[in-house]
């Protein structure tokens, strides 16, 4: 027979074991429900491609319903993603922008007259070429060039057609940029650099810049200052020619820019690379630096040339040809609800 003291001890021991088993069971259940940490999935818009009649509406959403900024050409789009097509037939883009982590997704809208038209099938992407192994070579000293020509003032137009627009915000009209009239881009310029940027870029960095006629407001509206770069000068590689307003004559493999979003109240520099396997632009390493001059009329961008070279090789499957790099600068913003843009050099409309 057990005395009372032993019985009490056994009783509380049993209670303790029951509680411990219950805790283990709850923890196991929670782990099963939550699952292991996952990598942030790519941002995707649904539907990804669609045909709409003029003035027709369609709701666009992003996968997992994350918070994004919606932008559209060829019509208007509200904060919820409800798009209303305009009255001009054509191919347009819906863009969703996520601030943190920086992600950009695009969908295609074919605006047509109200005769039913099947949605064109996306162009098949070519099989990526084998990834070349980057080799470290000395960067050739660029030949001296004259400063880039001045762009006409007041030539900011609507994104869709380039037609004149009233109420264009300051900080959009480009005076000049680090692109020649022949679209050539010197990634490590030795001449024609604005005085405010002298010595700003460090050794081994590629540098780009945009000069503006009017100071950027503080704070500005939603505005994107960017460069599309055809890193090998070959229109047969990179993003298909004419797939965006900025590349009617280049096959760009990289986009380098800085975006200001009123929603976050921050300037966000970014680096995007064309991925032929996915058929879209993907985020590159977070290595871009930017500077805004004291006068607020000059934007400078810099990133390690080695990173640009390696990322282009690994993602786009191509090798940079420094002497053949081409590109175009652009500033994208909004006048009210209308998307406006200035290109440098201007497109050949």
Tab-separated table of C-alpha atoms in Angstrom:
chain	number	residue	atom	x	y	z
A	1	UNK	CA	0.000	0.000	0.000
A	2	UNK	CA	1.242	3.492	-0.857
A	3	UNK	CA	1.130	6.109	1.817
A	4	UNK	CA	-0.638	9.420	1.232
A	5	UNK	CA	2.550	11.347	0.494
A	6	UNK	CA	3.536	8.986	-2.327
A	7	UNK	CA	0.024	9.130	-3.766
A	8	UNK	CA	0.127	12.931	-3.855
A	9	UNK	CA	3.539	12.888	-5.541
A	10	UNK	CA	2.369	10.418	-8.204
A	11	UNK	CA	-0.815	12.452	-8.772
A	12	UNK	CA	1.047	15.685	-9.514
A	13	UNK	CA	3.627	13.844	-11.615
A	14	UNK	CA	0.811	12.431	-13.756
A	15	UNK	CA	-0.771	15.880	-14.114
A	16	UNK	CA	2.583	17.339	-15.183
A	17	UNK	CA	3.088	14.655	-17.829
A	18	UNK	CA	-0.404	15.301	-19.238
A	19	UNK	CA	0.327	19.041	-19.494
A	20	UNK	CA	3.702	18.387	-21.170
A	21	UNK	CA	2.130	16.041	-23.736
A	22	UNK	CA	-0.573	18.615	-24.449
A	23	UNK	CA	2.026	21.384	-25.031
A	24	UNK	CA	4.046	19.174	-27.379
A	25	UNK	CA	0.888	18.330	-29.317
A	26	UNK	CA	-0.080	22.002	-29.684
A	27	UNK	CA	3.419	22.997	-30.857
A	28	UNK	CA	3.466	20.146	-33.377
A	29	UNK	CA	0.058	21.177	-34.701
A	30	UNK	CA	1.110	24.817	-35.067
A	31	UNK	CA	4.256	23.846	-36.957
A	32	UNK	CA	2.217	21.689	-39.302
A	33	UNK	CA	-0.208	24.546	-39.962
A	34	UNK	CA	2.379	27.292	-40.413
A	35	UNK	CA	4.916	25.235	-42.355
A	36	UNK	CA	8.531	26.201	-43.045
A	37	UNK	CA	9.516	29.730	-44.044
A	38	UNK	CA	9.116	30.316	-47.746
A	39	UNK	CA	10.888	32.463	-50.312
A	40	UNK	CA	8.861	35.488	-51.433
A	41	UNK	CA	6.987	34.350	-54.596
A	42	UNK	CA	7.210	36.414	-57.796
A	43	UNK	CA	4.586	39.115	-58.246
A	44	UNK	CA	1.996	38.110	-60.839
A	45	UNK	CA	-1.046	39.885	-62.302
A	46	UNK	CA	-4.243	38.079	-63.198
A	47	UNK	CA	-5.294	38.031	-65.948
A	48	UNK	CA	-1.836	38.213	-67.513
A	49	UNK	CA	-3.140	39.014	-71.007
A	50	UNK	CA	-6.608	39.896	-72.231
A	51	UNK	CA	-8.540	41.590	-75.043
A	52	UNK	CA	-11.087	44.284	-74.165
A	53	UNK	CA	-13.479	46.404	-76.182
A	54	UNK	CA	-12.998	50.164	-76.032
A	55	UNK	CA	-14.498	51.601	-72.818
A	56	UNK	CA	-14.861	48.088	-71.368
A	57	UNK	CA	-13.902	47.450	-67.742
A	58	UNK	CA	-11.960	44.588	-66.200
A	59	UNK	CA	-10.749	43.898	-62.671
A	60	UNK	CA	-7.056	43.046	-62.343
A	61	UNK	CA	-5.663	41.415	-59.216
A	62	UNK	CA	-2.258	40.288	-57.997
A	63	UNK	CA	-1.505	36.847	-56.674
A	64	UNK	CA	-1.874	36.573	-52.864
A	65	UNK	CA	-3.586	39.989	-52.815
A	66	UNK	CA	-0.452	41.889	-51.733
A	67	UNK	CA	-0.467	45.698	-51.595
A	68	UNK	CA	0.655	47.268	-54.891
A	69	UNK	CA	0.530	50.527	-56.815
A	70	UNK	CA	-1.422	50.139	-60.075
A	71	UNK	CA	-0.448	51.935	-63.271
A	72	UNK	CA	-1.902	51.561	-66.759
A	73	UNK	CA	-1.596	52.782	-70.301
A	74	UNK	CA	-4.425	52.769	-72.821
A	75	UNK	CA	-7.032	53.641	-70.207
A	76	UNK	CA	-7.428	54.361	-66.497
A	77	UNK	CA	-7.005	52.112	-63.470
A	78	UNK	CA	-8.125	52.677	-59.904
A	79	UNK	CA	-6.388	51.856	-56.646
A	80	UNK	CA	-8.262	48.544	-56.493
A	81	UNK	CA	-7.031	47.434	-59.935
A	82	UNK	CA	-10.270	48.154	-61.856
A	83	UNK	CA	-9.202	49.069	-65.406
A	84	UNK	CA	-11.314	51.012	-67.898
A	85	UNK	CA	-10.100	50.794	-71.489
A	86	UNK	CA	-9.809	54.001	-73.485
A	87	UNK	CA	-11.266	54.696	-76.913
A	88	UNK	CA	-8.073	54.031	-78.902
A	89	UNK	CA	-7.435	50.446	-80.061
A	90	UNK	CA	-3.933	49.148	-79.432
A	91	UNK	CA	-1.720	47.063	-77.165
A	92	UNK	CA	-1.224	48.484	-73.683
A	93	UNK	CA	0.286	47.540	-70.332
A	94	UNK	CA	-1.014	47.145	-66.807
A	95	UNK	CA	1.758	47.483	-64.213
A	96	UNK	CA	1.692	46.484	-60.548
A	97	UNK	CA	4.514	47.824	-58.369
A	98	UNK	CA	5.289	46.455	-54.912
A	99	UNK	CA	7.607	48.554	-52.743
A	100	UNK	CA	8.953	46.019	-50.241
A	101	UNK	CA	10.287	43.726	-51.476
A	102	UNK	CA	10.752	45.606	-54.753
A	103	UNK	CA	8.735	43.699	-57.351
A	104	UNK	CA	7.202	44.693	-60.671
A	105	UNK	CA	4.676	42.720	-62.692
A	106	UNK	CA	3.065	43.509	-66.027
A	107	UNK	CA	-0.017	42.358	-67.884
A	108	UNK	CA	-0.940	43.013	-71.505
A	109	UNK	CA	-4.255	44.503	-72.615
A	110	UNK	CA	-5.288	44.409	-76.274
A	111	UNK	CA	-7.913	47.142	-76.731
A	112	UNK	CA	-10.003	46.410	-79.806
A	113	UNK	CA	-13.208	47.518	-81.464
A	114	UNK	CA	-16.170	45.493	-80.318
A	115	UNK	CA	-15.751	42.757	-82.877
A	116	UNK	CA	-14.682	39.740	-80.794
A	117	UNK	CA	-10.986	39.177	-81.230
A	118	UNK	CA	-9.046	36.285	-79.760
A	119	UNK	CA	-6.228	37.181	-77.423
A	120	UNK	CA	-2.966	36.861	-79.336
A	121	UNK	CA	-0.706	34.177	-78.025
A	122	UNK	CA	2.443	35.497	-76.393
A	123	UNK	CA	5.520	35.231	-78.541
A	124	UNK	CA	7.476	32.141	-77.538
A	125	UNK	CA	10.716	32.979	-75.813
A	126	UNK	CA	13.847	31.684	-77.360
A	127	UNK	CA	15.807	29.003	-75.599
A	128	UNK	CA	18.407	30.716	-73.435
A	129	UNK	CA	21.925	30.382	-74.690
A	130	UNK	CA	24.419	28.672	-72.399
A	131	UNK	CA	25.579	31.027	-69.683
A	132	UNK	CA	29.034	32.293	-70.541
A	133	UNK	CA	31.630	32.418	-67.822
A	134	UNK	CA	32.455	36.074	-67.199
A	135	UNK	CA	36.101	36.891	-67.661
A	136	UNK	CA	37.761	39.779	-65.964
A	137	UNK	CA	39.190	42.079	-68.581
A	138	UNK	CA	40.501	45.570	-68.284
A	139	UNK	CA	37.887	48.178	-69.093
A	140	UNK	CA	38.983	50.075	-72.211
A	141	UNK	CA	39.440	53.797	-71.816
A	142	UNK	CA	36.489	55.465	-73.572
A	143	UNK	CA	37.258	57.856	-76.362
A	144	UNK	CA	36.543	61.482	-75.667
A	145	UNK	CA	33.061	62.502	-76.760
A	146	UNK	CA	31.177	65.759	-76.842
A	147	UNK	CA	28.547	66.431	-74.163
A	148	UNK	CA	25.151	64.925	-75.042
A	149	UNK	CA	22.905	67.234	-77.083
A	150	UNK	CA	20.174	69.200	-75.350
A	151	UNK	CA	16.635	67.843	-75.623
A	152	UNK	CA	13.896	70.329	-76.646
A	153	UNK	CA	12.047	71.792	-73.667
A	154	UNK	CA	8.330	71.152	-73.328
A	155	UNK	CA	8.260	67.874	-75.286
A	156	UNK	CA	6.732	65.717	-72.518
A	157	UNK	CA	3.797	63.793	-73.975
A	158	UNK	CA	1.175	61.217	-73.122
A	159	UNK	CA	2.576	57.736	-72.618
A	160	UNK	CA	0.259	56.123	-75.169
A	161	UNK	CA	0.622	58.475	-78.133
A	162	UNK	CA	3.206	61.114	-77.276
A	163	UNK	CA	0.631	63.879	-77.775
A	164	UNK	CA	1.062	67.159	-75.810
A	165	UNK	CA	-0.256	67.155	-72.241
A	166	UNK	CA	-1.303	69.975	-69.941
A	167	UNK	CA	-0.276	70.099	-66.291
A	168	UNK	CA	2.954	68.106	-66.567
A	169	UNK	CA	4.649	68.003	-63.135
A	170	UNK	CA	8.100	69.516	-62.656
A	171	UNK	CA	11.081	67.180	-62.674
A	172	UNK	CA	9.943	65.266	-65.781
A	173	UNK	CA	11.163	67.310	-68.772
A	174	UNK	CA	14.645	66.015	-69.703
A	175	UNK	CA	17.340	68.529	-70.678
A	176	UNK	CA	20.079	65.949	-71.383
A	177	UNK	CA	21.225	62.486	-70.284
A	178	UNK	CA	24.201	60.146	-70.553
A	179	UNK	CA	23.067	58.808	-73.934
A	180	UNK	CA	24.362	59.960	-77.306
A	181	UNK	CA	22.154	60.987	-80.209
A	182	UNK	CA	23.043	57.620	-81.771
A	183	UNK	CA	21.804	55.861	-78.591
A	184	UNK	CA	25.363	54.966	-77.554
A	185	UNK	CA	25.965	54.790	-73.801
A	186	UNK	CA	29.384	55.047	-72.180
A	187	UNK	CA	28.993	53.191	-68.885
A	188	UNK	CA	32.147	54.790	-67.490
A	189	UNK	CA	32.207	58.264	-69.068
A	190	UNK	CA	35.294	60.441	-68.952
A	191	UNK	CA	33.814	63.537	-70.629
A	192	UNK	CA	30.473	65.286	-70.738
A	193	UNK	CA	29.749	64.535	-67.062
A	194	UNK	CA	27.958	67.293	-65.111
A	195	UNK	CA	30.228	69.044	-62.609
A	196	UNK	CA	28.013	67.954	-59.689
A	197	UNK	CA	28.846	64.307	-60.460
A	198	UNK	CA	32.594	64.691	-60.886
A	199	UNK	CA	34.228	62.107	-58.643
A	200	UNK	CA	30.907	60.765	-57.323
A	201	UNK	CA	31.122	57.338	-58.956
A	202	UNK	CA	33.799	55.097	-57.483
A	203	UNK	CA	36.325	53.024	-59.403
A	204	UNK	CA	34.667	50.046	-61.072
A	205	UNK	CA	31.168	51.584	-61.107
A	206	UNK	CA	28.994	52.259	-64.130
A	207	UNK	CA	27.384	55.695	-63.979
A	208	UNK	CA	24.289	57.152	-65.658
A	209	UNK	CA	22.676	60.549	-65.259
A	210	UNK	CA	19.619	62.604	-66.256
A	211	UNK	CA	19.553	66.414	-66.274
A	212	UNK	CA	16.166	68.163	-65.996
A	213	UNK	CA	14.837	71.561	-67.000
A	214	UNK	CA	12.868	72.081	-63.780
A	215	UNK	CA	13.706	71.046	-60.198
A	216	UNK	CA	12.080	67.915	-58.837
A	217	UNK	CA	9.384	68.964	-56.311
A	218	UNK	CA	9.801	68.007	-52.669
A	219	UNK	CA	8.030	65.685	-52.410
A	220	UNK	CA	7.375	64.766	-56.060
A	221	UNK	CA	4.349	62.893	-57.369
A	222	UNK	CA	4.821	59.274	-58.475
A	223	UNK	CA	7.825	59.538	-60.815
A	224	UNK	CA	10.263	57.047	-62.317
A	225	UNK	CA	13.663	58.149	-63.704
A	226	UNK	CA	15.217	55.266	-65.652
A	227	UNK	CA	17.486	53.918	-68.371
A	228	UNK	CA	16.822	50.963	-70.685
A	229	UNK	CA	20.179	49.441	-71.677
A	230	UNK	CA	20.966	47.216	-74.654
A	231	UNK	CA	24.194	45.842	-73.214
A	232	UNK	CA	25.501	44.203	-76.402
A	233	UNK	CA	23.985	46.557	-79.000
A	234	UNK	CA	22.235	43.581	-80.619
A	235	UNK	CA	18.492	43.952	-81.243
A	236	UNK	CA	18.198	40.184	-81.647
A	237	UNK	CA	18.939	39.679	-77.937
A	238	UNK	CA	17.241	41.066	-74.844
A	239	UNK	CA	13.658	42.248	-74.481
A	240	UNK	CA	11.937	42.105	-77.890
A	241	UNK	CA	12.236	45.339	-79.843
A	242	UNK	CA	9.032	47.387	-79.637
A	243	UNK	CA	7.610	45.488	-76.653
A	244	UNK	CA	7.654	48.722	-74.644
A	245	UNK	CA	7.507	52.402	-75.532
A	246	UNK	CA	11.112	52.904	-74.481
A	247	UNK	CA	12.638	50.270	-76.799
A	248	UNK	CA	11.370	50.756	-80.366
A	249	UNK	CA	14.912	50.321	-81.665
A	250	UNK	CA	16.893	48.476	-78.962
A	251	UNK	CA	16.804	45.005	-77.427
A	252	UNK	CA	17.338	46.007	-73.793
A	253	UNK	CA	18.679	43.541	-71.229
A	254	UNK	CA	18.682	45.848	-68.200
A	255	UNK	CA	16.671	48.650	-66.626
A	256	UNK	CA	18.379	50.896	-64.078
A	257	UNK	CA	16.424	53.623	-62.340
A	258	UNK	CA	15.051	55.235	-59.227
A	259	UNK	CA	11.364	55.447	-58.369
A	260	UNK	CA	9.586	57.817	-56.016
A	261	UNK	CA	6.313	56.538	-54.592
A	262	UNK	CA	4.106	58.896	-52.527
A	263	UNK	CA	2.704	55.802	-50.790
A	264	UNK	CA	6.074	55.021	-49.186
A	265	UNK	CA	7.473	58.550	-49.239
A	266	UNK	CA	10.829	57.152	-50.341
A	267	UNK	CA	13.121	57.088	-53.366
A	268	UNK	CA	13.767	53.456	-54.345
A	269	UNK	CA	16.670	52.748	-56.743
A	270	UNK	CA	16.341	49.490	-58.675
A	271	UNK	CA	18.004	47.188	-61.207
A	272	UNK	CA	15.934	44.911	-63.458
A	273	UNK	CA	17.249	42.269	-65.858
A	274	UNK	CA	15.547	40.637	-68.833
A	275	UNK	CA	15.026	36.915	-68.213
A	276	UNK	CA	14.405	35.186	-71.589
A	277	UNK	CA	13.372	31.961	-69.856
A	278	UNK	CA	10.474	33.727	-68.114
A	279	UNK	CA	9.884	36.322	-70.803
A	280	UNK	CA	9.883	39.248	-68.374
A	281	UNK	CA	12.031	41.575	-66.305
A	282	UNK	CA	13.217	40.289	-62.935
A	283	UNK	CA	14.886	41.991	-59.984
A	284	UNK	CA	18.657	42.186	-60.020
A	285	UNK	CA	20.877	42.653	-56.956
A	286	UNK	CA	20.139	45.628	-54.718
A	287	UNK	CA	23.320	47.519	-55.626
A	288	UNK	CA	22.160	50.753	-57.285
A	289	UNK	CA	23.151	54.069	-55.661
A	290	UNK	CA	21.556	57.372	-56.599
A	291	UNK	CA	22.167	61.034	-55.957
A	292	UNK	CA	19.909	64.069	-56.305
A	293	UNK	CA	21.807	67.305	-56.858
A	294	UNK	CA	21.365	70.273	-54.555
A	295	UNK	CA	19.520	72.088	-57.354
A	296	UNK	CA	17.211	69.030	-57.701
A	297	UNK	CA	17.690	69.147	-61.491
A	298	UNK	CA	20.115	66.233	-61.766
A	299	UNK	CA	19.713	62.526	-60.986
A	300	UNK	CA	22.797	60.299	-60.879
A	301	UNK	CA	22.757	56.485	-60.812
A	302	UNK	CA	25.679	54.135	-60.174
A	303	UNK	CA	26.176	50.380	-59.790
A	304	UNK	CA	29.189	48.044	-59.879
A	305	UNK	CA	30.085	47.236	-63.485
A	306	UNK	CA	31.153	43.737	-62.397
A	307	UNK	CA	27.708	43.070	-60.906
A	308	UNK	CA	26.022	44.359	-64.056
A	309	UNK	CA	28.250	42.102	-66.177
A	310	UNK	CA	27.745	38.972	-64.070
A	311	UNK	CA	24.001	39.421	-63.678
A	312	UNK	CA	23.534	39.952	-67.419
A	313	UNK	CA	25.493	36.756	-68.067
A	314	UNK	CA	23.659	34.676	-65.471
A	315	UNK	CA	20.108	35.889	-66.117
A	316	UNK	CA	20.006	37.214	-69.688
A	317	UNK	CA	22.611	34.770	-71.022
A	318	UNK	CA	24.651	37.427	-72.790
A	319	UNK	CA	28.015	39.164	-72.551
A	320	UNK	CA	28.316	42.933	-72.262
A	321	UNK	CA	30.097	44.630	-75.163
A	322	UNK	CA	31.193	47.973	-73.596
A	323	UNK	CA	31.907	49.604	-76.952
A	324	UNK	CA	28.472	48.654	-78.328
A	325	UNK	CA	26.138	49.489	-75.403
A	326	UNK	CA	23.058	51.448	-76.447
A	327	UNK	CA	20.127	52.767	-74.480
A	328	UNK	CA	17.459	55.346	-73.865
A	329	UNK	CA	16.603	57.437	-70.815
A	330	UNK	CA	13.054	58.220	-69.752
A	331	UNK	CA	11.099	59.944	-67.022
A	332	UNK	CA	7.618	58.584	-66.353
A	333	UNK	CA	5.069	60.371	-64.184
A	334	UNK	CA	1.397	61.324	-64.061
A	335	UNK	CA	-0.527	64.491	-64.874
A	336	UNK	CA	-3.643	63.774	-62.870
A	337	UNK	CA	-4.638	60.263	-63.956
A	338	UNK	CA	-2.837	60.447	-67.289
A	339	UNK	CA	0.546	58.775	-67.704
A	340	UNK	CA	3.137	61.141	-69.195
A	341	UNK	CA	6.683	60.476	-70.336
A	342	UNK	CA	9.733	62.159	-71.786
A	343	UNK	CA	12.294	60.083	-73.682
A	344	UNK	CA	15.929	60.890	-74.372
A	345	UNK	CA	16.725	60.624	-77.197
A	346	UNK	CA	13.176	61.023	-78.467
A	347	UNK	CA	11.486	58.095	-80.193
A	348	UNK	CA	11.175	58.179	-83.938
A	349	UNK	CA	7.394	58.361	-84.079
